[in-house]
Amino acid sequence: MQRQQLYETPRESLVAWLQQHGEPAFRAKQIEEWVWKRSASSFDAMMNVGKSLQESLKAQFSISPLEWVKKERSEDGETTKYLWKLHDGHFVESVLIEAPGRMTVCVSSQVGCPVGCAFCASGRAGFLRNLTTAEIVGQVMEINRELMRLGQKVSHVVFMGMGEPLRNYEAVVAAIRTLIHPDRLGLSQRRITLSTVGVVEGIRALATEGIAINLAFSLHAPSQEVRKKIIPYARHYELGDILRALEEYRKATGRDITYEYILLAGINDSPDDAHALIRLIKPPCSVNLIPYNPVAGVALKRPETDRIVAFRDILKKGGIVTTCRFTKGRDIAAACGQLAFVEHAPAL
C-alpha cells in the first residue's frame, strides 16, 4: 500500500483518520506542529505522541516523498543545488539562494519541461510528468529542515525551477495554499513568485483563486515572431492574449507584473529590441533582465557587458523599472535556465 503524504493531507482528513483509530482530534494539531513548525523528519521525533500511534502513523503516512541524493554548493557559498529522487525513480532539482535577510528556495513543478525554450536545459530531454503537491512542498520543507538546524528558515519561494507551473495547475495552487497557511509554513503571499511562459487559461484561473502572489512572465522577446523562434511553446498563445490575461491578474490581485527577459546575443539584445519592448509593455510593471547562462550543447551566447548595460539604460529612459539579475550558481549549473532533467543520479 502506498502511504498517504502528510504534506498534502488536510487537517480534517488527519482528524478523521485519528478518530477512526480511537485518538482525540487534538492529536492532529500536535502532529502538524511537529511537521510544519519543528520540521520533524520522522514520527519517532514526536515526543508527545505515543509509541503505538507513532507506529500506526508510520504505516499510513509518509512525511516526505523526496529522497536526498546530492547537493552542490557554489564557490561563493550563496547558492546550493539539491538533487532529489522521487518514488518512481525520476529526479528533480531545486536551489537555495542566500542573500542578506533572505533564504529563497527555487522549486521545480514538473519532471522535465514541455515548453522547450532554446536557452533552457530543463526541457532538452522532454517532459515526463507533473510533480504532486507533496513533491513540490517537500522541496521547500527539506531545505527548511536543514536551515532550521542552523537557526534560519525559508523566507521566499519562487516557482522558477524545472517545468511550467501553470501546466501543473492544481498541484501548484495546492502547494501555494499549503505554504501560506498560517498553521503550516506560514509564508507571506508577497514572498511567493510564480514564473510562467504564458499559459493564458492558467493566468486567468489564478486571478480568481483569492491569492495574491507575485507573477513573472517569461517574455524574452519583444514580438510574437521572435518568441516563437526561441520558445516553441509560444505558438500556443498569441502575445496579445497573454498580455491581456496578465492585466486581468494585475487588476484582480493588485500585484504588478514582472517581465523576465533573457538577453541572447544577436537575437533580442539590440537597441531596436529595447525600444520595441518599451512599446509593448506598460507600467506599472518591471523588467528583470537576465543575461544568458551557458547550457551545454546550446550555441547561444551571452551579450557583452556594454550591450547589456545599453539595453538596460534604454528601458530606464523609457520609464520602465528595470533590474539586471545578478547571476548566482553558474559554477554549479544552478543559475536561471540551467536546471536539467537528470535521467540517472550521478555517483556520490
mmCIF file of C-alpha atoms in Angstrom:
data_model
loop_
_atom_site.group_PDB
_atom_site.id
_atom_site.type_symbol
_atom_site.label_atom_id
_atom_site.label_comp_id
_atom_site.label_asym_id
_atom_site.label_seq_id
_atom_site.Cartn_x
_atom_site.Cartn_y
_atom_site.Cartn_z
ATOM 1 C CA MET A 1 0.000 0.000 0.000
ATOM 2 C CA GLN A 2 1.332 3.409 -0.960
ATOM 3 C CA ARG A 3 1.387 5.631 2.094
ATOM 4 C CA GLN A 4 -0.510 8.920 2.248
ATOM 5 C CA GLN A 5 1.600 12.086 2.051
ATOM 6 C CA LEU A 6 1.296 14.331 5.105
ATOM 7 C CA TYR A 7 2.429 17.361 3.098
ATOM 8 C CA GLU A 8 -0.823 17.195 1.137
ATOM 9 C CA THR A 9 -3.182 15.856 3.810
ATOM 10 C CA PRO A 10 -5.800 18.372 5.037
ATOM 11 C CA ARG A 11 -6.200 18.614 8.797
ATOM 12 C CA GLU A 12 -9.802 17.412 8.629
ATOM 13 C CA SER A 13 -8.646 14.221 6.894
ATOM 14 C CA LEU A 14 -5.991 13.660 9.545
ATOM 15 C CA VAL A 15 -8.558 14.261 12.302
ATOM 16 C CA ALA A 16 -10.937 11.750 10.710
ATOM 17 C CA TRP A 17 -8.187 9.126 10.499
ATOM 18 C CA LEU A 18 -7.185 9.689 14.123
ATOM 19 C CA GLN A 19 -10.754 9.352 15.347
ATOM 20 C CA GLN A 20 -11.119 6.103 13.403
ATOM 21 C CA HIS A 21 -8.138 4.874 15.401
ATOM 22 C CA GLY A 22 -9.561 5.962 18.722
ATOM 23 C CA GLU A 23 -7.403 9.061 19.061
ATOM 24 C CA PRO A 24 -8.630 12.525 20.077
ATOM 25 C CA ALA A 25 -8.815 15.268 17.444
ATOM 26 C CA PHE A 26 -6.190 17.409 19.190
ATOM 27 C CA ARG A 27 -3.533 14.895 18.142
ATOM 28 C CA ALA A 28 -3.762 16.322 14.638
ATOM 29 C CA LYS A 29 -2.539 19.703 15.837
ATOM 30 C CA GLN A 30 0.323 18.059 17.730
ATOM 31 C CA ILE A 31 1.393 16.087 14.665
ATOM 32 C CA GLU A 32 1.178 19.140 12.415
ATOM 33 C CA GLU A 33 3.179 21.182 14.911
ATOM 34 C CA TRP A 34 5.999 18.664 14.632
ATOM 35 C CA VAL A 35 5.823 18.511 10.842
ATOM 36 C CA TRP A 36 5.367 22.177 9.945
ATOM 37 C CA LYS A 37 6.812 24.187 12.822
ATOM 38 C CA ARG A 38 9.558 21.880 14.072
ATOM 39 C CA SER A 39 10.258 20.311 10.674
ATOM 40 C CA ALA A 40 10.361 16.759 12.044
ATOM 41 C CA SER A 41 11.715 14.198 9.596
ATOM 42 C CA SER A 42 10.237 11.136 11.354
ATOM 43 C CA PHE A 43 7.315 10.181 13.558
ATOM 44 C CA ASP A 44 9.790 8.888 16.164
ATOM 45 C CA ALA A 45 10.784 12.505 16.880
ATOM 46 C CA MET A 46 7.261 13.379 18.043
ATOM 47 C CA MET A 47 7.818 13.264 21.808
ATOM 48 C CA ASN A 48 4.212 13.910 22.852
ATOM 49 C CA VAL A 49 2.801 11.237 20.534
ATOM 50 C CA GLY A 50 2.588 7.717 21.976
ATOM 51 C CA LYS A 51 4.635 4.850 20.527
ATOM 52 C CA SER A 52 1.598 2.908 19.342
ATOM 53 C CA LEU A 53 0.272 5.938 17.482
ATOM 54 C CA GLN A 54 3.724 6.586 16.029
ATOM 55 C CA GLU A 55 3.736 3.066 14.589
ATOM 56 C CA SER A 56 0.240 3.496 13.155
ATOM 57 C CA LEU A 57 1.256 6.789 11.583
ATOM 58 C CA LYS A 58 4.324 5.162 10.009
ATOM 59 C CA ALA A 59 2.136 2.515 8.403
ATOM 60 C CA GLN A 60 -0.346 5.031 6.968
ATOM 61 C CA PHE A 61 1.597 8.231 6.260
ATOM 62 C CA SER A 62 4.872 9.460 4.830
ATOM 63 C CA ILE A 63 6.321 12.798 5.927
ATOM 64 C CA SER A 64 8.392 13.457 2.823
ATOM 65 C CA PRO A 65 8.148 11.982 -0.688
ATOM 66 C CA LEU A 66 11.717 13.003 -1.569
ATOM 67 C CA GLU A 67 14.983 11.170 -1.135
ATOM 68 C CA TRP A 68 18.040 13.383 -0.877
ATOM 69 C CA VAL A 69 20.672 12.311 -3.403
ATOM 70 C CA LYS A 70 23.222 15.077 -3.757
ATOM 71 C CA LYS A 71 23.845 18.752 -3.131
ATOM 72 C CA GLU A 72 26.383 21.148 -4.600
ATOM 73 C CA ARG A 73 27.390 24.499 -3.155
ATOM 74 C CA SER A 74 28.718 27.386 -5.223
ATOM 75 C CA GLU A 75 32.171 28.754 -4.589
ATOM 76 C CA ASP A 76 30.794 31.968 -3.106
ATOM 77 C CA GLY A 77 28.651 29.961 -0.676
ATOM 78 C CA GLU A 78 25.464 31.780 -1.695
ATOM 79 C CA THR A 79 23.805 29.088 -3.823
ATOM 80 C CA THR A 80 23.129 25.413 -3.120
ATOM 81 C CA LYS A 81 21.644 22.995 -5.651
ATOM 82 C CA TYR A 82 19.788 19.895 -4.457
ATOM 83 C CA LEU A 83 19.082 16.711 -6.383
ATOM 84 C CA TRP A 84 16.069 14.690 -5.199
ATOM 85 C CA LYS A 85 14.968 11.180 -6.140
ATOM 86 C CA LEU A 86 11.221 10.581 -6.461
ATOM 87 C CA HIS A 87 9.320 7.384 -5.634
ATOM 88 C CA ASP A 88 9.241 6.262 -9.285
ATOM 89 C CA GLY A 89 12.966 6.710 -9.828
ATOM 90 C CA HIS A 90 12.808 10.107 -11.530
ATOM 91 C CA PHE A 91 14.851 13.062 -10.319
ATOM 92 C CA VAL A 92 14.284 16.794 -9.887
ATOM 93 C CA GLU A 93 16.468 19.693 -8.817
ATOM 94 C CA SER A 94 15.820 22.710 -6.622
ATOM 95 C CA VAL A 95 18.005 25.585 -5.471
ATOM 96 C CA LEU A 96 18.563 27.577 -2.279
ATOM 97 C CA ILE A 97 19.672 31.161 -2.921
ATOM 98 C CA GLU A 98 21.049 33.034 0.066
ATOM 99 C CA ALA A 99 21.118 36.816 0.447
ATOM 100 C CA PRO A 100 21.118 39.165 3.447
ATOM 101 C CA GLY A 101 17.769 38.704 5.178
ATOM 102 C CA ARG A 102 16.505 36.237 2.555
ATOM 103 C CA MET A 103 16.553 32.490 2.101
ATOM 104 C CA THR A 104 14.888 31.791 -1.247
ATOM 105 C CA VAL A 105 14.032 28.307 -2.489
ATOM 106 C CA CYS A 106 13.585 27.854 -6.240
ATOM 107 C CA VAL A 107 11.310 24.843 -6.725
ATOM 108 C CA SER A 108 10.531 22.603 -9.665
ATOM 109 C CA SER A 109 6.936 21.783 -10.599
ATOM 110 C CA GLN A 110 7.469 19.082 -13.235
ATOM 111 C CA VAL A 111 9.914 16.335 -14.173
ATOM 112 C CA GLY A 112 11.403 17.863 -17.284
ATOM 113 C CA CYS A 113 9.511 20.598 -19.108
ATOM 114 C CA PRO A 114 7.067 20.711 -22.050
ATOM 115 C CA VAL A 115 8.000 24.266 -23.102
ATOM 116 C CA GLY A 116 11.337 23.589 -24.796
ATOM 117 C CA CYS A 117 12.920 27.053 -24.603
ATOM 118 C CA ALA A 118 16.030 27.193 -26.767
ATOM 119 C CA PHE A 119 18.074 28.721 -23.932
ATOM 120 C CA CYS A 120 16.988 26.378 -21.116
ATOM 121 C CA ALA A 121 18.351 22.996 -20.043
ATOM 122 C CA SER A 122 15.177 21.808 -18.306
ATOM 123 C CA GLY A 123 13.250 20.866 -21.437
ATOM 124 C CA ARG A 124 16.061 19.414 -23.532
ATOM 125 C CA ALA A 125 15.203 15.839 -22.525
ATOM 126 C CA GLY A 126 11.451 16.407 -22.818
ATOM 127 C CA PHE A 127 8.627 16.188 -20.306
ATOM 128 C CA LEU A 128 7.840 13.140 -18.183
ATOM 129 C CA ARG A 129 5.227 14.037 -15.576
ATOM 130 C CA ASN A 130 3.824 16.596 -13.177
ATOM 131 C CA LEU A 131 5.006 16.695 -9.599
ATOM 132 C CA THR A 132 2.467 16.127 -6.846
ATOM 133 C CA THR A 133 1.639 18.769 -4.266
ATOM 134 C CA ALA A 134 3.684 16.851 -1.702
ATOM 135 C CA GLU A 135 6.694 16.665 -4.031
ATOM 136 C CA ILE A 136 6.577 20.429 -4.568
ATOM 137 C CA VAL A 137 6.084 21.296 -0.897
ATOM 138 C CA GLY A 138 8.668 18.687 0.062
ATOM 139 C CA GLN A 139 11.432 20.578 -1.751
ATOM 140 C CA VAL A 140 10.775 23.605 0.455
ATOM 141 C CA MET A 141 10.373 21.633 3.670
ATOM 142 C CA GLU A 142 13.502 19.516 3.211
ATOM 143 C CA ILE A 143 15.597 22.638 2.685
ATOM 144 C CA ASN A 144 13.811 24.399 5.554
ATOM 145 C CA ARG A 145 14.685 21.486 7.853
ATOM 146 C CA GLU A 146 18.348 21.943 7.009
ATOM 147 C CA LEU A 147 18.145 25.696 7.582
ATOM 148 C CA MET A 148 16.400 25.278 10.936
ATOM 149 C CA ARG A 149 19.385 23.334 12.240
ATOM 150 C CA LEU A 150 21.384 26.493 11.536
ATOM 151 C CA GLY A 151 18.850 28.767 13.250
ATOM 152 C CA GLN A 152 17.375 30.026 9.962
ATOM 153 C CA LYS A 153 14.351 29.280 7.784
ATOM 154 C CA VAL A 154 12.986 29.665 4.262
ATOM 155 C CA SER A 155 11.699 33.198 3.691
ATOM 156 C CA HIS A 156 10.801 33.194 -0.030
ATOM 157 C CA VAL A 157 9.741 30.624 -2.627
ATOM 158 C CA VAL A 158 9.946 31.031 -6.395
ATOM 159 C CA PHE A 159 8.383 28.638 -8.907
ATOM 160 C CA MET A 160 11.214 29.069 -11.383
ATOM 161 C CA GLY A 161 12.770 25.616 -11.404
ATOM 162 C CA MET A 162 12.086 22.793 -13.822
ATOM 163 C CA GLY A 163 8.707 22.855 -15.543
ATOM 164 C CA GLU A 164 5.864 25.213 -16.414
ATOM 165 C CA PRO A 165 3.912 25.705 -13.144
ATOM 166 C CA LEU A 166 0.618 26.589 -14.834
ATOM 167 C CA ARG A 167 0.714 23.277 -16.733
ATOM 168 C CA ASN A 168 0.526 21.596 -13.322
ATOM 169 C CA TYR A 169 -2.119 23.992 -12.089
ATOM 170 C CA GLU A 170 -3.986 22.092 -9.367
ATOM 171 C CA ALA A 171 -0.887 20.733 -7.622
ATOM 172 C CA VAL A 172 0.914 24.081 -7.786
ATOM 173 C CA VAL A 173 -2.028 26.073 -6.396
ATOM 174 C CA ALA A 174 -2.497 23.495 -3.638
ATOM 175 C CA ALA A 175 1.220 23.784 -2.818
ATOM 176 C CA ILE A 176 0.952 27.581 -2.632
ATOM 177 C CA ARG A 177 -2.047 27.357 -0.296
ATOM 178 C CA THR A 178 -0.089 24.933 1.878
ATOM 179 C CA LEU A 179 2.987 27.172 2.022
ATOM 180 C CA ILE A 180 0.984 30.273 3.015
ATOM 181 C CA HIS A 181 -1.303 28.540 5.523
ATOM 182 C CA PRO A 182 -0.659 30.042 8.992
ATOM 183 C CA ASP A 183 -0.692 26.592 10.638
ATOM 184 C CA ARG A 184 1.816 25.270 8.111
ATOM 185 C CA LEU A 185 4.850 27.127 6.776
ATOM 186 C CA GLY A 186 3.044 30.464 7.045
ATOM 187 C CA LEU A 187 4.828 32.306 4.230
ATOM 188 C CA SER A 188 3.524 35.687 3.123
ATOM 189 C CA GLN A 189 1.829 35.633 -0.282
ATOM 190 C CA ARG A 190 4.100 38.516 -1.255
ATOM 191 C CA ARG A 191 7.076 36.236 -0.747
ATOM 192 C CA ILE A 192 5.978 33.705 -3.344
ATOM 193 C CA THR A 193 6.614 34.222 -7.057
ATOM 194 C CA LEU A 194 5.385 32.079 -9.925
ATOM 195 C CA SER A 195 7.059 32.297 -13.320
ATOM 196 C CA THR A 196 5.108 31.291 -16.429
ATOM 197 C CA VAL A 197 5.822 31.256 -20.135
ATOM 198 C CA GLY A 198 2.264 32.497 -20.655
ATOM 199 C CA VAL A 199 -0.462 29.881 -20.177
ATOM 200 C CA VAL A 200 -3.476 32.139 -20.699
ATOM 201 C CA GLU A 201 -6.148 29.955 -19.097
ATOM 202 C CA GLY A 202 -3.863 29.339 -16.116
ATOM 203 C CA ILE A 203 -3.202 33.052 -15.587
ATOM 204 C CA ARG A 204 -6.922 33.811 -15.725
ATOM 205 C CA ALA A 205 -7.751 30.986 -13.336
ATOM 206 C CA LEU A 206 -5.069 32.129 -10.902
ATOM 207 C CA ALA A 207 -6.652 35.577 -10.830
ATOM 208 C CA THR A 208 -9.806 34.023 -9.347
ATOM 209 C CA GLU A 209 -8.126 31.981 -6.583
ATOM 210 C CA GLY A 210 -8.143 34.710 -3.963
ATOM 211 C CA ILE A 211 -4.381 34.552 -3.524
ATOM 212 C CA ALA A 212 -2.133 37.460 -4.488
ATOM 213 C CA ILE A 213 1.279 36.008 -5.214
ATOM 214 C CA ASN A 214 3.821 37.676 -7.496
ATOM 215 C CA LEU A 215 3.529 36.737 -11.160
ATOM 216 C CA ALA A 216 6.504 36.796 -13.500
ATOM 217 C CA PHE A 217 6.036 36.404 -17.242
ATOM 218 C CA SER A 218 8.859 34.842 -19.257
ATOM 219 C CA LEU A 219 8.652 37.236 -22.188
ATOM 220 C CA HIS A 220 12.205 37.069 -23.591
ATOM 221 C CA ALA A 221 11.381 38.841 -26.881
ATOM 222 C CA PRO A 222 9.510 41.991 -27.923
ATOM 223 C CA SER A 223 7.466 40.265 -30.643
ATOM 224 C CA GLN A 224 5.495 37.097 -31.263
ATOM 225 C CA GLU A 225 7.725 36.217 -34.215
ATOM 226 C CA VAL A 226 10.947 36.163 -32.185
ATOM 227 C CA ARG A 227 9.254 34.476 -29.215
ATOM 228 C CA LYS A 228 8.161 31.560 -31.404
ATOM 229 C CA LYS A 229 11.733 31.047 -32.574
ATOM 230 C CA ILE A 230 13.246 30.782 -29.098
ATOM 231 C CA ILE A 231 10.175 29.460 -27.210
ATOM 232 C CA PRO A 232 8.383 26.801 -29.287
ATOM 233 C CA TYR A 233 5.513 26.739 -26.768
ATOM 234 C CA ALA A 234 4.751 30.362 -27.682
ATOM 235 C CA ARG A 235 2.933 29.030 -30.753
ATOM 236 C CA HIS A 236 0.058 28.031 -28.451
ATOM 237 C CA TYR A 237 -0.776 31.583 -27.351
ATOM 238 C CA GLU A 238 -0.748 34.947 -29.067
ATOM 239 C CA LEU A 239 1.313 37.509 -27.211
ATOM 240 C CA GLY A 240 -1.579 39.970 -27.106
ATOM 241 C CA ASP A 241 -3.806 37.385 -25.390
ATOM 242 C CA ILE A 242 -1.130 36.738 -22.772
ATOM 243 C CA LEU A 243 -0.681 40.436 -22.044
ATOM 244 C CA ARG A 244 -4.429 40.886 -21.611
ATOM 245 C CA ALA A 245 -4.563 37.953 -19.182
ATOM 246 C CA LEU A 246 -1.669 39.429 -17.203
ATOM 247 C CA GLU A 247 -3.514 42.739 -16.942
ATOM 248 C CA GLU A 248 -6.567 40.891 -15.639
ATOM 249 C CA TYR A 249 -4.367 39.274 -12.990
ATOM 250 C CA ARG A 250 -2.866 42.632 -12.008
ATOM 251 C CA LYS A 251 -6.276 44.212 -11.585
ATOM 252 C CA ALA A 252 -7.677 41.254 -9.644
ATOM 253 C CA THR A 253 -4.763 40.932 -7.208
ATOM 254 C CA GLY A 254 -3.182 44.385 -7.079
ATOM 255 C CA ARG A 255 0.190 42.801 -7.810
ATOM 256 C CA ASP A 256 2.366 44.366 -10.520
ATOM 257 C CA ILE A 257 3.683 42.049 -13.222
ATOM 258 C CA THR A 258 7.373 41.301 -13.665
ATOM 259 C CA TYR A 259 8.587 40.645 -17.207
ATOM 260 C CA GLU A 260 11.553 38.301 -17.423
ATOM 261 C CA TYR A 261 13.819 38.868 -20.391
ATOM 262 C CA ILE A 262 16.812 36.638 -21.095
ATOM 263 C CA LEU A 263 19.326 38.562 -23.204
ATOM 264 C CA LEU A 264 20.666 36.489 -26.112
ATOM 265 C CA ALA A 265 23.481 37.901 -28.214
ATOM 266 C CA GLY A 266 22.349 38.865 -31.698
ATOM 267 C CA ILE A 267 18.780 37.669 -31.147
ATOM 268 C CA ASN A 268 16.939 40.005 -28.757
ATOM 269 C CA ASP A 269 19.564 42.394 -27.363
ATOM 270 C CA SER A 270 19.651 45.273 -29.872
ATOM 271 C CA PRO A 271 18.606 48.889 -29.184
ATOM 272 C CA ASP A 272 15.683 48.327 -31.576
ATOM 273 C CA ASP A 273 14.604 45.363 -29.424
ATOM 274 C CA ALA A 274 14.742 47.548 -26.314
ATOM 275 C CA HIS A 275 12.580 50.250 -27.912
ATOM 276 C CA ALA A 276 10.124 47.616 -29.147
ATOM 277 C CA LEU A 277 9.898 46.246 -25.611
ATOM 278 C CA ILE A 278 9.037 49.711 -24.283
ATOM 279 C CA ARG A 279 6.202 49.982 -26.808
ATOM 280 C CA LEU A 280 4.919 46.501 -25.916
ATOM 281 C CA ILE A 281 4.588 46.671 -22.138
ATOM 282 C CA LYS A 282 3.007 49.310 -19.975
ATOM 283 C CA PRO A 283 3.689 50.409 -16.383
ATOM 284 C CA PRO A 284 3.072 49.575 -13.613
ATOM 285 C CA CYS A 285 5.438 46.693 -14.193
ATOM 286 C CA SER A 286 9.126 45.893 -14.076
ATOM 287 C CA VAL A 287 11.565 44.128 -16.369
ATOM 288 C CA ASN A 288 14.083 41.671 -14.996
ATOM 289 C CA LEU A 289 16.967 41.401 -17.458
ATOM 290 C CA ILE A 290 18.769 38.046 -17.289
ATOM 291 C CA PRO A 291 21.988 37.706 -19.279
ATOM 292 C CA TYR A 292 22.038 34.215 -20.797
ATOM 293 C CA ASN A 293 23.643 31.478 -18.703
ATOM 294 C CA PRO A 294 25.503 28.889 -20.820
ATOM 295 C CA VAL A 295 23.886 25.477 -21.294
ATOM 296 C CA ALA A 296 25.935 22.521 -22.583
ATOM 297 C CA GLY A 297 25.210 21.753 -26.216
ATOM 298 C CA VAL A 298 23.492 25.094 -26.911
ATOM 299 C CA ALA A 299 25.147 27.512 -29.351
ATOM 300 C CA LEU A 300 23.520 30.660 -27.943
ATOM 301 C CA LYS A 301 25.755 33.361 -26.482
ATOM 302 C CA ARG A 302 25.612 35.895 -23.688
ATOM 303 C CA PRO A 303 25.811 39.548 -24.850
ATOM 304 C CA GLU A 304 28.844 41.619 -23.972
ATOM 305 C CA THR A 305 28.517 43.685 -20.807
ATOM 306 C CA ASP A 306 28.354 47.041 -22.613
ATOM 307 C CA ARG A 307 25.462 45.776 -24.741
ATOM 308 C CA ILE A 308 23.601 44.591 -21.622
ATOM 309 C CA VAL A 309 24.105 47.991 -19.987
ATOM 310 C CA ALA A 310 22.952 49.831 -23.115
ATOM 311 C CA PHE A 311 19.775 47.726 -23.290
ATOM 312 C CA ARG A 312 19.052 48.378 -19.611
ATOM 313 C CA ASP A 313 19.630 52.113 -19.975
ATOM 314 C CA ILE A 314 17.203 52.390 -22.896
ATOM 315 C CA LEU A 315 14.474 50.730 -20.819
ATOM 316 C CA LYS A 316 15.119 53.021 -17.871
ATOM 317 C CA LYS A 317 14.982 56.109 -20.059
ATOM 318 C CA GLY A 318 11.688 54.809 -21.401
ATOM 319 C CA GLY A 319 10.231 54.811 -17.889
ATOM 320 C CA ILE A 320 10.428 51.047 -17.313
ATOM 321 C CA VAL A 321 11.599 49.902 -13.881
ATOM 322 C CA THR A 322 14.485 47.617 -14.753
ATOM 323 C CA THR A 323 16.727 45.281 -12.797
ATOM 324 C CA CYS A 324 19.528 43.114 -14.079
ATOM 325 C CA ARG A 325 19.555 39.786 -12.290
ATOM 326 C CA PHE A 326 22.840 39.102 -10.569
ATOM 327 C CA THR A 327 23.766 35.595 -11.663
ATOM 328 C CA LYS A 328 24.293 33.131 -8.838
ATOM 329 C CA GLY A 329 25.206 29.472 -9.029
ATOM 330 C CA ARG A 330 26.617 29.347 -12.567
ATOM 331 C CA ASP A 331 29.597 27.316 -11.373
ATOM 332 C CA ILE A 332 27.265 24.502 -10.220
ATOM 333 C CA ALA A 333 24.741 24.835 -13.102
ATOM 334 C CA ALA A 334 22.135 26.270 -10.715
ATOM 335 C CA ALA A 335 21.530 29.618 -12.417
ATOM 336 C CA CYS A 336 18.432 30.585 -14.395
ATOM 337 C CA GLY A 337 17.853 28.121 -17.234
ATOM 338 C CA GLN A 338 20.486 25.644 -16.079
ATOM 339 C CA LEU A 339 18.422 23.187 -14.021
ATOM 340 C CA ALA A 340 18.237 19.968 -16.012
ATOM 341 C CA PHE A 341 16.247 16.787 -16.206
ATOM 342 C CA VAL A 342 18.540 14.090 -14.779
ATOM 343 C CA GLU A 343 17.861 10.640 -16.156
ATOM 344 C CA HIS A 344 20.184 8.831 -13.771
ATOM 345 C CA ALA A 345 21.542 10.076 -10.480
ATOM 346 C CA PRO A 346 25.286 10.805 -10.530
ATOM 347 C CA ALA A 347 27.554 8.720 -8.388
ATOM 348 C CA LEU A 348 28.123 10.108 -4.924
#
